[in-house]
Short mmCIF file of C-alpha atoms and ligand atoms in Angstrom, two decimals:
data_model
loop_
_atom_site.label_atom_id
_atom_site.label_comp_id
_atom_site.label_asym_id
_atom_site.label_seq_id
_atom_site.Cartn_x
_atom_site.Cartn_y
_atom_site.Cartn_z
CA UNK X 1 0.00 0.00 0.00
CA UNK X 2 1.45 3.41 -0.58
CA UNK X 3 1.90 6.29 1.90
CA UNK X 4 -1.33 8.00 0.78
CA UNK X 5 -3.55 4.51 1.02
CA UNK X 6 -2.03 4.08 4.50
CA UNK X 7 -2.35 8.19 5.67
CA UNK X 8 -6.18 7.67 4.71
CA UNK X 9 -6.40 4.99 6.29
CA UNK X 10 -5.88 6.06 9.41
CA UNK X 11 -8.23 9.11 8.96
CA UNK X 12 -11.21 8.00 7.03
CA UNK X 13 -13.68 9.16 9.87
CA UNK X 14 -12.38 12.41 10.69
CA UNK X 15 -11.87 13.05 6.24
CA UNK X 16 -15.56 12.09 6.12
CA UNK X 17 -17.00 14.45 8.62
CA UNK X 18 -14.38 17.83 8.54
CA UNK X 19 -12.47 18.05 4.99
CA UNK X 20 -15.09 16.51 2.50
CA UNK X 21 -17.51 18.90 2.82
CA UNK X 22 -14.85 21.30 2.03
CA UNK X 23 -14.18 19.86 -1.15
CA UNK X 24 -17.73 18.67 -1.92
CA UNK X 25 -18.90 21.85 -4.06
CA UNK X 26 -16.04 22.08 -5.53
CA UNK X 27 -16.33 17.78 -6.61
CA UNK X 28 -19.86 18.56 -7.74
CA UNK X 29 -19.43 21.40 -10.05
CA UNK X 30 -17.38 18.50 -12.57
CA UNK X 31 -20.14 16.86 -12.78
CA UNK X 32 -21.07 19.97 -15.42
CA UNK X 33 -18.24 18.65 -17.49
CA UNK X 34 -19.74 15.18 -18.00
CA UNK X 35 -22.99 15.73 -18.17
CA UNK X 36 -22.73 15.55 -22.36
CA UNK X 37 -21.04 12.65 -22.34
CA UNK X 38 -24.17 11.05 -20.04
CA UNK X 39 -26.16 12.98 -22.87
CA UNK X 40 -24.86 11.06 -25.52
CA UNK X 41 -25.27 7.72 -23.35
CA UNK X 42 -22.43 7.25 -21.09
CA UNK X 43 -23.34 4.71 -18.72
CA UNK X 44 -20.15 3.04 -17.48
CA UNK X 45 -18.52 5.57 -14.87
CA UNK X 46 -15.40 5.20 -12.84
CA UNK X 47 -14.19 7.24 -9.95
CA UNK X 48 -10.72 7.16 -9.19
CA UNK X 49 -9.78 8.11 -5.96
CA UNK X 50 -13.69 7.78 -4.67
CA UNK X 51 -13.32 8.52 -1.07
CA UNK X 52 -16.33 8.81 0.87
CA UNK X 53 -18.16 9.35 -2.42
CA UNK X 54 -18.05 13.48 -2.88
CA UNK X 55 -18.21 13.15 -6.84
CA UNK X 56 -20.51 9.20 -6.80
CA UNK X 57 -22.95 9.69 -4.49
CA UNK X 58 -24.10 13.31 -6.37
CA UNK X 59 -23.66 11.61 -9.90
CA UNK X 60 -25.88 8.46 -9.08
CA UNK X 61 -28.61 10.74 -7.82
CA UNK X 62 -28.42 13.39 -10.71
CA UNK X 63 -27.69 10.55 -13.38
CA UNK X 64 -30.00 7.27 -12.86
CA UNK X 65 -29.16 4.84 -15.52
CA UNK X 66 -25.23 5.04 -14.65
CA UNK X 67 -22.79 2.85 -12.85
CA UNK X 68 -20.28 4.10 -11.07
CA UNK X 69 -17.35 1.97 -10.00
CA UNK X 70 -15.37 3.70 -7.33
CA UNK X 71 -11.82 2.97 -6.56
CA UNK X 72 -9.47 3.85 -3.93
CA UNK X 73 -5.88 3.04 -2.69
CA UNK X 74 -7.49 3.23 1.04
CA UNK X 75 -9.69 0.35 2.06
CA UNK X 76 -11.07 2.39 5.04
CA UNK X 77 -12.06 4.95 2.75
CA UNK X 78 -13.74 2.75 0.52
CA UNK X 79 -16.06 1.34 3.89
CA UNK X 80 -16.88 5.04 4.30
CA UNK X 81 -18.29 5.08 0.75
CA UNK X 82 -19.50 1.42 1.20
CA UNK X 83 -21.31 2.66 4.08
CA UNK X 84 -22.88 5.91 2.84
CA UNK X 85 -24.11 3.13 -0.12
CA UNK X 86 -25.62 0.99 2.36
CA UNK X 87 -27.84 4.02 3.75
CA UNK X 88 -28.79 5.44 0.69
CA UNK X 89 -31.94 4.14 -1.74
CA UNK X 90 -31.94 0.79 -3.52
CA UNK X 91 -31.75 2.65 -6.94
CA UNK X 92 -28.82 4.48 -6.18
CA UNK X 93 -26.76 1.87 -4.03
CA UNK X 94 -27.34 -1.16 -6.48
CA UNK X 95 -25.33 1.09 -9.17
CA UNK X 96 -22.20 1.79 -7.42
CA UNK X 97 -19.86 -1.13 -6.38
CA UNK X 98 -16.37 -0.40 -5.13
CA UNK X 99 -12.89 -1.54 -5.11
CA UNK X 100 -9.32 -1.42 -3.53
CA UNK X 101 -7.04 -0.31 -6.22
CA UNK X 102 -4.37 2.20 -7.34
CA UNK X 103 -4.66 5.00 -9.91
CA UNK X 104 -1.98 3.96 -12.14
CA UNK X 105 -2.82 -0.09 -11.65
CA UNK X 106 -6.63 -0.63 -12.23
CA UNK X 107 -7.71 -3.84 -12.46
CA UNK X 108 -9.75 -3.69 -15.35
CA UNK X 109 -9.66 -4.51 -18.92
CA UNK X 110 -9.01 -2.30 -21.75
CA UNK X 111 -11.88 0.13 -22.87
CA UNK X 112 -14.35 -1.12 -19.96
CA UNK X 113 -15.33 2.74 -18.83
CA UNK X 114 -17.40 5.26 -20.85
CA UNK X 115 -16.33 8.49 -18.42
CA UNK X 116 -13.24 8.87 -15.80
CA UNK X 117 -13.84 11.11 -13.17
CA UNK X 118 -11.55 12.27 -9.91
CA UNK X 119 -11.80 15.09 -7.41
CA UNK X 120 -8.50 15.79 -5.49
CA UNK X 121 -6.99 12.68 -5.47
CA UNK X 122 -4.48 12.98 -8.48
CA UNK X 123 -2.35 15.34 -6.75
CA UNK X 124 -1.58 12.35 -4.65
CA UNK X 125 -0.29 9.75 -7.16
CA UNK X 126 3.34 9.07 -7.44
CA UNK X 127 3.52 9.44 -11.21
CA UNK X 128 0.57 11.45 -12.58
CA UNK X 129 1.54 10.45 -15.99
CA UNK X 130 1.31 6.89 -15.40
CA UNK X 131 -2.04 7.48 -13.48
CA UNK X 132 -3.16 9.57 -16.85
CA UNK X 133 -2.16 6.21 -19.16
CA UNK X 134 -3.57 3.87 -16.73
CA UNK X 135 -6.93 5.89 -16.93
CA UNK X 136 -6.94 6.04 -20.48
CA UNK X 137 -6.48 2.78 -20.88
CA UNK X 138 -9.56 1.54 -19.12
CA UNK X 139 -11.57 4.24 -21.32
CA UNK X 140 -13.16 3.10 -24.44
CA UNK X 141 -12.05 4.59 -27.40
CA UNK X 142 -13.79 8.41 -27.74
CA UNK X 143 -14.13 8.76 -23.62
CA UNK X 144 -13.95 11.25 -21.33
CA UNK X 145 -11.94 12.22 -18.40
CA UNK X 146 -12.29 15.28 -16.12
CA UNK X 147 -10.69 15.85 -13.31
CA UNK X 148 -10.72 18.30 -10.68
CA UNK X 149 -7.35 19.18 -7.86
CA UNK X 150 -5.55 21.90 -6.50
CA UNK X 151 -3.01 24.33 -8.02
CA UNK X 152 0.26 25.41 -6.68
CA UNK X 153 -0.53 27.55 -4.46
CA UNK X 154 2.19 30.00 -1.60
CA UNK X 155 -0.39 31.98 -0.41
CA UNK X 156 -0.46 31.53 3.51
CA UNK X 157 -3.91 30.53 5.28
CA UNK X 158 -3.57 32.61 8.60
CA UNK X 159 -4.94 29.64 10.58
CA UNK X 160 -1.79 27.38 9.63
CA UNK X 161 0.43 30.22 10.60
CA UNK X 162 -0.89 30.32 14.14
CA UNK X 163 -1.13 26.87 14.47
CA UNK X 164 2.29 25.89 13.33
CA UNK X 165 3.68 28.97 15.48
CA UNK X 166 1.93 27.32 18.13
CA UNK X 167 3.78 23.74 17.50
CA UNK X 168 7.14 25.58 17.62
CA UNK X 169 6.59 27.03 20.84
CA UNK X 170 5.34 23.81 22.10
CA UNK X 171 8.78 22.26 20.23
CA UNK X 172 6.79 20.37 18.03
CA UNK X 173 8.24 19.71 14.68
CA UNK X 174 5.20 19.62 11.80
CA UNK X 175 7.29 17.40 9.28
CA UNK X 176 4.39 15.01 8.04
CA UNK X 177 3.26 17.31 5.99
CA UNK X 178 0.17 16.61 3.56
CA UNK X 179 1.18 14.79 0.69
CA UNK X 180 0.77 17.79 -1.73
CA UNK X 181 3.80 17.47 -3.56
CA UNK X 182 1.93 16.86 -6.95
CA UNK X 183 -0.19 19.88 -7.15
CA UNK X 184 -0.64 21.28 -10.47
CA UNK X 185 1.94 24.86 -11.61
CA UNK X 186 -0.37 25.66 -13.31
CA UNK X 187 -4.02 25.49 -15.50
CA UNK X 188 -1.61 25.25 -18.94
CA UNK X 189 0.43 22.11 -16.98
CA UNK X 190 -3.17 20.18 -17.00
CA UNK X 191 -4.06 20.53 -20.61
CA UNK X 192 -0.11 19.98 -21.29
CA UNK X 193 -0.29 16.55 -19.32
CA UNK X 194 -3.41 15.18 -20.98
CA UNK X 195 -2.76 15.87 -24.16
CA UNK X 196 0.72 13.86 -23.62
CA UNK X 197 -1.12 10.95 -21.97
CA UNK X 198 -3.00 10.70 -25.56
CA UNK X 199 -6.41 12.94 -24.81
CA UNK X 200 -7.52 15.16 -27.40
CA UNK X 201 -10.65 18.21 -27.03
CA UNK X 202 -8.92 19.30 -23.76
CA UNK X 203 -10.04 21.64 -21.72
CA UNK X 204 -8.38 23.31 -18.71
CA UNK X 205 -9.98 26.06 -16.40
CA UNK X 206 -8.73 27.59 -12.86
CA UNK X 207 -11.08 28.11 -10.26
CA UNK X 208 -11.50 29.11 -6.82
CA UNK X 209 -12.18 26.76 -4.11
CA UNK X 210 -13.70 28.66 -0.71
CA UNK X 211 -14.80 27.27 2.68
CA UNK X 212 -15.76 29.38 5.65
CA UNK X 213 -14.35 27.12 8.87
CA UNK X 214 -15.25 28.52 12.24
CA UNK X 215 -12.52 28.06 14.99
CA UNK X 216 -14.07 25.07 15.98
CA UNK X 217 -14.66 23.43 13.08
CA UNK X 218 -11.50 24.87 11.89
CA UNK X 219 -9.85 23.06 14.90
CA UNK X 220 -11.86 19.47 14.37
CA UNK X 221 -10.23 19.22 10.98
CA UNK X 222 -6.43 19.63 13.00
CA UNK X 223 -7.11 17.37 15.48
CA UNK X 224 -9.68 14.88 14.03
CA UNK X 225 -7.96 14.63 10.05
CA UNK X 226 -4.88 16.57 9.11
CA UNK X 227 -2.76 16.66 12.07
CA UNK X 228 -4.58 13.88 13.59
CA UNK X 229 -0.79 12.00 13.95
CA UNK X 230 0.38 15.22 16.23
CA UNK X 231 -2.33 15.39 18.64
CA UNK X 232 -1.57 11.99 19.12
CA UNK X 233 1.67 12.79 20.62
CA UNK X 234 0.84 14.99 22.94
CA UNK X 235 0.00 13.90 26.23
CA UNK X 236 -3.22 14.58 28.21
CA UNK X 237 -2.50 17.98 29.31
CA UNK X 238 -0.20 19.30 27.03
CA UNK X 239 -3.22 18.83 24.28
CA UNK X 240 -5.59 20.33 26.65
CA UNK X 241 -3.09 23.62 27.21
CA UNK X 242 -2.29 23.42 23.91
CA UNK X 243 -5.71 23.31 22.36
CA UNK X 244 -6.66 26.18 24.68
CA UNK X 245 -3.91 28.72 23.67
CA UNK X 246 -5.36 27.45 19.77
CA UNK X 247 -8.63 28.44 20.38
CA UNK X 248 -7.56 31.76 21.80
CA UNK X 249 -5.18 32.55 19.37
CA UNK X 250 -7.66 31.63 16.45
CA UNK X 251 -10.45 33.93 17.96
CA UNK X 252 -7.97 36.77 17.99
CA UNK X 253 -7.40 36.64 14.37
CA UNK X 254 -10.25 39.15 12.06
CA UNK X 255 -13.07 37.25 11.25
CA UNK X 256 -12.36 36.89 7.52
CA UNK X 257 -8.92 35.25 8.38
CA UNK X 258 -10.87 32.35 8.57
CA UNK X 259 -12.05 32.10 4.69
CA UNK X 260 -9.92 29.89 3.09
CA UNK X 261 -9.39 30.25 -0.45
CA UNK X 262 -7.11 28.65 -2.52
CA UNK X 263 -6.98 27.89 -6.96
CA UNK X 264 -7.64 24.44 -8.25
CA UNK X 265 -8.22 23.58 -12.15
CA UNK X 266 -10.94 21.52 -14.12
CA UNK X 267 -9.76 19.13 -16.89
CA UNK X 268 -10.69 17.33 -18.98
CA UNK X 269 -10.29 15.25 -22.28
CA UNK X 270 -11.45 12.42 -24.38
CA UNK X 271 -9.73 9.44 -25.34
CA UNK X 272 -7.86 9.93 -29.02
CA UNK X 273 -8.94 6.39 -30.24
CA UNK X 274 -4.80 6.06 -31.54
C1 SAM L 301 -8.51 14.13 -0.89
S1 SAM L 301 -9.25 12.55 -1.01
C2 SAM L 301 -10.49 12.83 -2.28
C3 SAM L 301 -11.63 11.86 -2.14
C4 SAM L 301 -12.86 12.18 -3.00
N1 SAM L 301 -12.58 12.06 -4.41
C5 SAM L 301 -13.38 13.56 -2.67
O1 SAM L 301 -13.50 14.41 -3.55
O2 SAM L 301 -13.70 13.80 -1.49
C6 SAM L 301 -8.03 11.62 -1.85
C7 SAM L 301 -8.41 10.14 -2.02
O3 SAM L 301 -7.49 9.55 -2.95
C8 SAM L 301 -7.10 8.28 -2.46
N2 SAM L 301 -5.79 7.99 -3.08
C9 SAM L 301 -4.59 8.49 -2.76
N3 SAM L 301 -3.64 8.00 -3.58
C10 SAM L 301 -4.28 7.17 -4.46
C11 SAM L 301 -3.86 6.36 -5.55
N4 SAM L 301 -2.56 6.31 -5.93
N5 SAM L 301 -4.78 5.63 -6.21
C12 SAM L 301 -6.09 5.66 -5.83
N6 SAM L 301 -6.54 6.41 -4.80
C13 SAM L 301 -5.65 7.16 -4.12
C14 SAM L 301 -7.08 8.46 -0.94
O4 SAM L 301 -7.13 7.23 -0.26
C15 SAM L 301 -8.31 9.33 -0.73
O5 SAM L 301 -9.47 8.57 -0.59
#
């Protein structure tokens, strides 16, 4: 299993509740970009990357004659989606199966998929090329792929500043960091990439993504997803000081401080048939 399968592992529950509904708009507005493909009959969808189901769970409710198979390097992810399938109606949860696999090894055979879709997940791959072939691969001949994931992006989230001044004066070093290291330079970089992994009718856009946290939910996501592995060092006390001197510090910030905002790109492309 690599890093990534095993990081989400470990944090399926606290992803679920504090940092998917983050990304969830931002999942649901690709759905736009396939819906003429699902127009002209697409039925065969695959997610790659799934998660707790931010881009399935919309699609089989807007789209009812698809299938959606959903894969995912994490098995405890895939539960979470398993799960949220389980709850949901007979019509929608007897379309979507899921499986345990990696972006750039599905287990499927050539040309099985009409449409390709993935919300921030192919930032995370170790090759993105070889995730890009892979995908293409399973797609029949004249099929699409869109994708949605972050962009490059320096521009400091005041709420990470205070927090990781706060780790320093505790003597905490933050070195897991989050995995990012295959964000996207920029919107021209997508369209370059698919192009070279043998799509044609690309199209790359930049958007915004924006989430209002509140200091508390602002501090769930720390504790309960993306430094879930720090908190878990601390001892007893030192969590409860140090969560205390968060909370204050965060509250002290101006109220817009706590709008994040950062630029992610659309793409997508169909299958060249050569
Ligand atoms: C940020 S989450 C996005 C999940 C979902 N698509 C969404 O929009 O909420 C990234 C997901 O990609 C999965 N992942 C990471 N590396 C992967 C890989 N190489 N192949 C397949 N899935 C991977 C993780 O386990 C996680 O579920």
């Amino acid at each position: 299993m690599t890093d990534q399968g095993e990081r989400y592992d470990r944090m399926a529950e606290g992803y679920e509740r504090w940092w998917a509904p983050v990304l969830a708009p931002s999942a649901v507005a690709l759905l736009d970009r396939i819906e003429a493909a699902i127009a002209h009959g697409a039925g065969e969808l695959i997610d790659i990357g799934v998660g707790t189901g931010n881009l399935t769970f919309p699609a089989l409710r807007r789209w009812r004659d698809v299938r959606i198979t959903g894969v995912d390097a994490s098995r405890e992810m895939l539960q979470a989606a398993e799960a949220i399938a389980a709850r949901s109606p007979a019509h929608e949860r007897d379309r979507f199966r899921g499986q345990v696999a990696y972006a750039a090894e599905l287990p499927f055979e050539n040309a099985t998929f009409d449409v390709a879709m993935s919300s921030f997940v192919l930032q995370l791959v170790p090759s993105r090329a070889k995730a890009l072939r892979e995908i293409r691969r399973v797609l029949r001949s004249g099929g699409t792929l869109a994708y949605v994931t972050w962009l490059t992006d320096r521009t400091p989230f005041a709420p990470d500043r205070a927090f990781d001044a706060l780790l320093a004066e505790f003597g905490f070093e933050n070195e897991e960091g989050d995995g990012r290291s295959g964000d996207l330079p920029s919107v021209a970089t997508a369209a370059a990439e698919l192009r070279r992994a043998g799509f044609r009718d690309v199209v790359a856009e930049g958007a915004a993504l924006e989430y209002a946290f509140t200091v508390e939910s602002y501090i769930a996501f720390l504790v309960e997803f993306d430094e879930a592995s720090t908190f878990e060092e601390m001892s007893r006390s030192e969590r409860h000081r140090f969560l205390a001197r968060l909370r204050e510090d965060l509250m002290r910030l101006p109220a817009d401080a706590l709008a994040f905002r950062a630029p992610i790109v659309y793409a997508s492309g169909r299958h060249s048939g050569r």
